[in-house]
Amino acid sequence: MGGSLAYPEVRVFAEQYLACTVNTSGMVALVLNTSDLKARVECVKDLYSEYGNGDASKAHLVLPEGFLGDLLTGIEGFPVSAARWRCPQRRRSARGSALFESADQRVVQGALPAQEHLAYSMLTRLHEDVREYKDVYETDDDFHEACEYFYVRIGEAEKYHKAQDVTSAAAVCRDEGDLVVVIEDFTGFVTLTAEYWRGDVSEMTRQAASA
């Protein structure tokens, strides 16, 4: 947010941001395994939104790739193919995936609201950062059209996902012990995400130094 970055740094960010977010919908789908009906209902609402409310072209796993590809093209000054920047290896921690695949629904319901609360904060900050690159778009209208990804998620989706997932988590908290497990895995997911981004910052710094 302190200023624009060079293409090599943005490319690292783009490939890892996509790797970090592209499986979000799949993670939410895993939560449907919960035996609690109320929790399942809230997760279905979340999942339907993740998949563009029935419009595949607006699915949240599609929009970021288009946005990031356009941004990289604008910074480079010529078309950048997906093959040049998409990360073939998903560096997302297996520990993070394991939280959503746990047979203990308290673990899953701790990780899910952590994911959605982080998503909202991450998107609002990223949108502010993207303003540093307005000059790579031909017009203001082009810039705002490219930012559809943010407007869809910040203005509606993630705001409601946060509330839905708190309701879903509450449904599996029948006593103080359940709440302790949910909080522990909420915190665990946040910690894993912080580790993920620290690794990206190191690689971005390395790319900047070698450019």
Short mmCIF file of C-alpha atoms in Angstrom, two decimals:
data_model
loop_
_atom_site.label_atom_id
_atom_site.label_comp_id
_atom_site.label_asym_id
_atom_site.label_seq_id
_atom_site.Cartn_x
_atom_site.Cartn_y
_atom_site.Cartn_z
CA MET A 1 0.00 0.00 0.00
CA GLY A 2 3.06 2.28 0.28
CA GLY A 3 3.70 2.39 -3.45
CA SER A 4 3.74 0.37 -6.66
CA LEU A 5 6.07 -2.59 -7.19
CA ALA A 6 8.04 -3.75 -10.23
CA TYR A 7 6.70 -6.48 -12.52
CA PRO A 8 8.79 -9.37 -11.04
CA GLU A 9 7.46 -8.65 -7.55
CA VAL A 10 3.87 -8.32 -8.71
CA ARG A 11 4.19 -11.56 -10.66
CA VAL A 12 5.26 -13.43 -7.52
CA PHE A 13 2.38 -11.90 -5.61
CA ALA A 14 -0.10 -12.72 -8.39
CA GLU A 15 0.87 -16.37 -8.71
CA GLN A 16 0.80 -16.95 -4.97
CA TYR A 17 -2.39 -14.96 -4.38
CA LEU A 18 -4.11 -17.14 -6.97
CA ALA A 19 -2.63 -20.28 -5.40
CA CYS A 20 -3.87 -19.08 -2.00
CA THR A 21 -7.42 -18.26 -3.11
CA VAL A 22 -8.29 -20.59 -5.99
CA ASN A 23 -9.18 -23.48 -3.68
CA THR A 24 -11.33 -21.42 -1.31
CA SER A 25 -14.59 -22.72 -2.78
CA GLY A 26 -13.39 -26.29 -2.44
CA MET A 27 -12.49 -25.67 1.20
CA VAL A 28 -15.99 -24.36 1.87
CA ALA A 29 -17.50 -27.42 0.18
CA LEU A 30 -15.65 -29.70 2.60
CA VAL A 31 -17.53 -28.09 5.48
CA LEU A 32 -20.80 -29.57 4.18
CA ASN A 33 -19.72 -32.81 5.85
CA THR A 34 -20.82 -31.38 9.19
CA SER A 35 -23.64 -33.29 10.84
CA ASP A 36 -25.28 -30.11 12.14
CA LEU A 37 -28.11 -29.09 9.80
CA LYS A 38 -28.00 -25.39 10.70
CA ALA A 39 -24.24 -25.28 10.05
CA ARG A 40 -24.75 -27.03 6.67
CA VAL A 41 -27.42 -24.50 5.65
CA GLU A 42 -25.06 -21.58 6.35
CA CYS A 43 -22.28 -23.28 4.39
CA VAL A 44 -24.57 -23.85 1.40
CA LYS A 45 -25.33 -20.11 1.32
CA ASP A 46 -21.60 -19.38 1.43
CA LEU A 47 -20.82 -21.90 -1.32
CA TYR A 48 -23.57 -20.62 -3.64
CA SER A 49 -22.12 -17.13 -3.37
CA GLU A 50 -18.58 -18.46 -3.99
CA TYR A 51 -19.83 -19.90 -7.29
CA GLY A 52 -21.21 -16.61 -8.53
CA ASN A 53 -24.80 -17.12 -7.35
CA GLY A 54 -25.29 -19.55 -10.21
CA ASP A 55 -23.29 -17.62 -12.85
CA ALA A 56 -20.10 -19.57 -13.59
CA SER A 57 -18.46 -16.51 -15.20
CA LYS A 58 -18.75 -14.69 -11.85
CA ALA A 59 -17.43 -17.53 -9.72
CA HIS A 60 -14.89 -16.33 -7.19
CA LEU A 61 -12.29 -18.79 -8.47
CA VAL A 62 -12.57 -17.25 -11.99
CA LEU A 63 -12.58 -13.49 -11.28
CA PRO A 64 -9.13 -13.17 -9.65
CA GLU A 65 -7.29 -14.86 -12.51
CA GLY A 66 -8.76 -12.41 -15.02
CA PHE A 67 -8.02 -9.44 -12.80
CA LEU A 68 -4.42 -10.46 -12.07
CA GLY A 69 -3.70 -11.28 -15.71
CA ASP A 70 -4.96 -7.86 -16.82
CA LEU A 71 -2.90 -6.13 -14.12
CA LEU A 72 0.31 -7.90 -15.13
CA THR A 73 -0.36 -7.10 -18.79
CA GLY A 74 -0.80 -3.43 -17.91
CA ILE A 75 2.42 -3.30 -15.91
CA GLU A 76 4.47 -5.07 -18.58
CA GLY A 77 2.96 -3.05 -21.42
CA PHE A 78 2.16 -6.07 -23.57
CA PRO A 79 -0.05 -9.17 -23.23
CA VAL A 80 1.11 -11.55 -20.51
CA SER A 81 -0.16 -15.10 -21.00
CA ALA A 82 -1.35 -17.12 -18.03
CA ALA A 83 1.44 -19.63 -18.73
CA ARG A 84 3.98 -16.93 -17.84
CA TRP A 85 2.71 -16.30 -14.35
CA ARG A 86 0.41 -19.02 -13.11
CA CYS A 87 2.19 -21.04 -10.46
CA PRO A 88 2.21 -24.76 -11.43
CA GLN A 89 2.83 -25.79 -7.82
CA ARG A 90 0.28 -24.92 -5.19
CA ARG A 91 2.40 -23.83 -2.23
CA ARG A 92 -0.58 -23.70 0.11
CA SER A 93 0.32 -25.52 3.32
CA ALA A 94 -0.97 -29.05 3.67
CA ARG A 95 -1.60 -28.16 7.31
CA GLY A 96 -4.15 -25.58 6.20
CA SER A 97 -5.97 -28.10 4.01
CA ALA A 98 -5.96 -30.63 6.85
CA LEU A 99 -8.00 -28.26 9.03
CA PHE A 100 -10.85 -28.37 6.51
CA GLU A 101 -10.58 -32.14 6.07
CA SER A 102 -10.66 -32.93 9.78
CA ALA A 103 -13.28 -35.36 11.01
CA ASP A 104 -13.77 -33.05 14.01
CA GLN A 105 -16.29 -30.44 12.90
CA ARG A 106 -15.13 -28.05 15.62
CA VAL A 107 -11.76 -27.90 13.86
CA VAL A 108 -13.40 -27.25 10.49
CA GLN A 109 -15.77 -24.65 11.91
CA GLY A 110 -12.83 -22.85 13.49
CA ALA A 111 -10.89 -22.68 10.22
CA LEU A 112 -13.80 -21.54 8.04
CA PRO A 113 -14.60 -18.22 9.77
CA ALA A 114 -10.86 -17.53 9.96
CA GLN A 115 -10.62 -17.96 6.21
CA GLU A 116 -13.57 -15.66 5.55
CA HIS A 117 -12.56 -12.95 8.03
CA LEU A 118 -9.07 -12.90 6.52
CA ALA A 119 -10.54 -12.76 3.02
CA TYR A 120 -12.48 -9.59 3.77
CA SER A 121 -9.51 -7.79 5.34
CA MET A 122 -7.16 -9.00 2.60
CA LEU A 123 -9.48 -7.78 -0.16
CA THR A 124 -10.02 -4.32 1.32
CA ARG A 125 -6.27 -3.78 1.65
CA LEU A 126 -5.51 -5.21 -1.76
CA HIS A 127 -8.09 -2.92 -3.36
CA GLU A 128 -6.39 0.10 -1.80
CA ASP A 129 -3.03 -1.17 -3.09
CA VAL A 130 -4.38 -1.64 -6.61
CA ARG A 131 -5.03 2.10 -6.81
CA GLU A 132 -1.24 2.47 -7.12
CA TYR A 133 -1.60 0.91 -10.60
CA LYS A 134 -4.47 3.00 -11.99
CA ASP A 135 -2.10 4.50 -14.54
CA VAL A 136 -1.65 1.14 -16.30
CA TYR A 137 -5.31 1.26 -17.34
CA GLU A 138 -6.36 3.44 -20.26
CA THR A 139 -9.31 5.10 -18.51
CA ASP A 140 -10.88 5.25 -15.06
CA ASP A 141 -13.75 3.19 -16.42
CA ASP A 142 -11.32 0.46 -17.50
CA PHE A 143 -9.79 0.44 -14.03
CA HIS A 144 -13.14 0.12 -12.26
CA GLU A 145 -14.33 -2.58 -14.66
CA ALA A 146 -11.15 -4.52 -13.92
CA CYS A 147 -11.90 -4.14 -10.20
CA GLU A 148 -15.20 -6.03 -10.45
CA TYR A 149 -13.55 -8.82 -8.44
CA PHE A 150 -13.24 -6.48 -5.46
CA TYR A 151 -16.63 -4.84 -5.75
CA VAL A 152 -18.44 -8.18 -5.88
CA ARG A 153 -16.62 -9.58 -2.86
CA ILE A 154 -16.19 -6.52 -0.64
CA GLY A 155 -19.61 -5.04 -1.28
CA GLU A 156 -21.60 -8.18 -0.72
CA ALA A 157 -20.06 -11.64 -0.64
CA GLU A 158 -17.37 -11.57 2.03
CA LYS A 159 -19.37 -9.33 4.34
CA TYR A 160 -22.16 -11.91 4.49
CA HIS A 161 -19.79 -14.87 4.50
CA LYS A 162 -18.28 -13.60 7.74
CA ALA A 163 -21.69 -13.54 9.44
CA GLN A 164 -22.76 -16.89 7.96
CA ASP A 165 -19.62 -18.64 9.12
CA VAL A 166 -19.90 -17.29 12.67
CA THR A 167 -23.44 -18.70 12.77
CA SER A 168 -22.15 -21.99 11.38
CA ALA A 169 -19.36 -22.18 13.97
CA ALA A 170 -21.75 -21.33 16.80
CA ALA A 171 -23.90 -24.32 15.82
CA VAL A 172 -21.15 -26.77 16.80
CA CYS A 173 -20.30 -25.01 20.09
CA ARG A 174 -22.41 -26.79 22.66
CA ASP A 175 -20.17 -26.08 25.62
CA GLU A 176 -16.99 -24.25 26.68
CA GLY A 177 -14.80 -27.13 25.54
CA ASP A 178 -16.18 -26.94 21.98
CA LEU A 179 -15.55 -23.20 21.90
CA VAL A 180 -11.91 -23.70 22.96
CA VAL A 181 -11.33 -26.07 20.03
CA VAL A 182 -12.97 -23.67 17.55
CA ILE A 183 -10.87 -20.74 18.79
CA GLU A 184 -7.67 -22.80 18.68
CA ASP A 185 -8.19 -23.74 15.04
CA PHE A 186 -9.36 -20.24 14.08
CA THR A 187 -6.04 -18.98 15.44
CA GLY A 188 -4.17 -21.84 13.79
CA PHE A 189 -5.49 -20.94 10.35
CA VAL A 190 -4.58 -17.28 10.85
CA THR A 191 -1.04 -18.28 11.86
CA LEU A 192 -0.62 -20.54 8.82
CA THR A 193 -1.80 -17.74 6.53
CA ALA A 194 0.70 -15.31 8.06
CA GLU A 195 3.48 -17.84 7.45
CA TYR A 196 2.35 -18.22 3.85
CA TRP A 197 2.58 -14.50 3.16
CA ARG A 198 5.91 -14.11 4.93
CA GLY A 199 7.29 -16.64 2.47
CA ASP A 200 5.90 -14.62 -0.43
CA VAL A 201 7.38 -11.38 0.89
CA SER A 202 10.80 -13.05 1.05
CA GLU A 203 10.50 -14.23 -2.54
CA MET A 204 9.27 -10.82 -3.73
CA THR A 205 12.25 -9.18 -2.01
CA ARG A 206 14.59 -11.67 -3.67
CA GLN A 207 13.08 -10.97 -7.09
CA ALA A 208 13.44 -7.21 -6.56
CA ALA A 209 17.09 -7.57 -5.59
CA SER A 210 17.92 -9.69 -8.64
CA ALA A 211 15.98 -7.55 -11.14
#
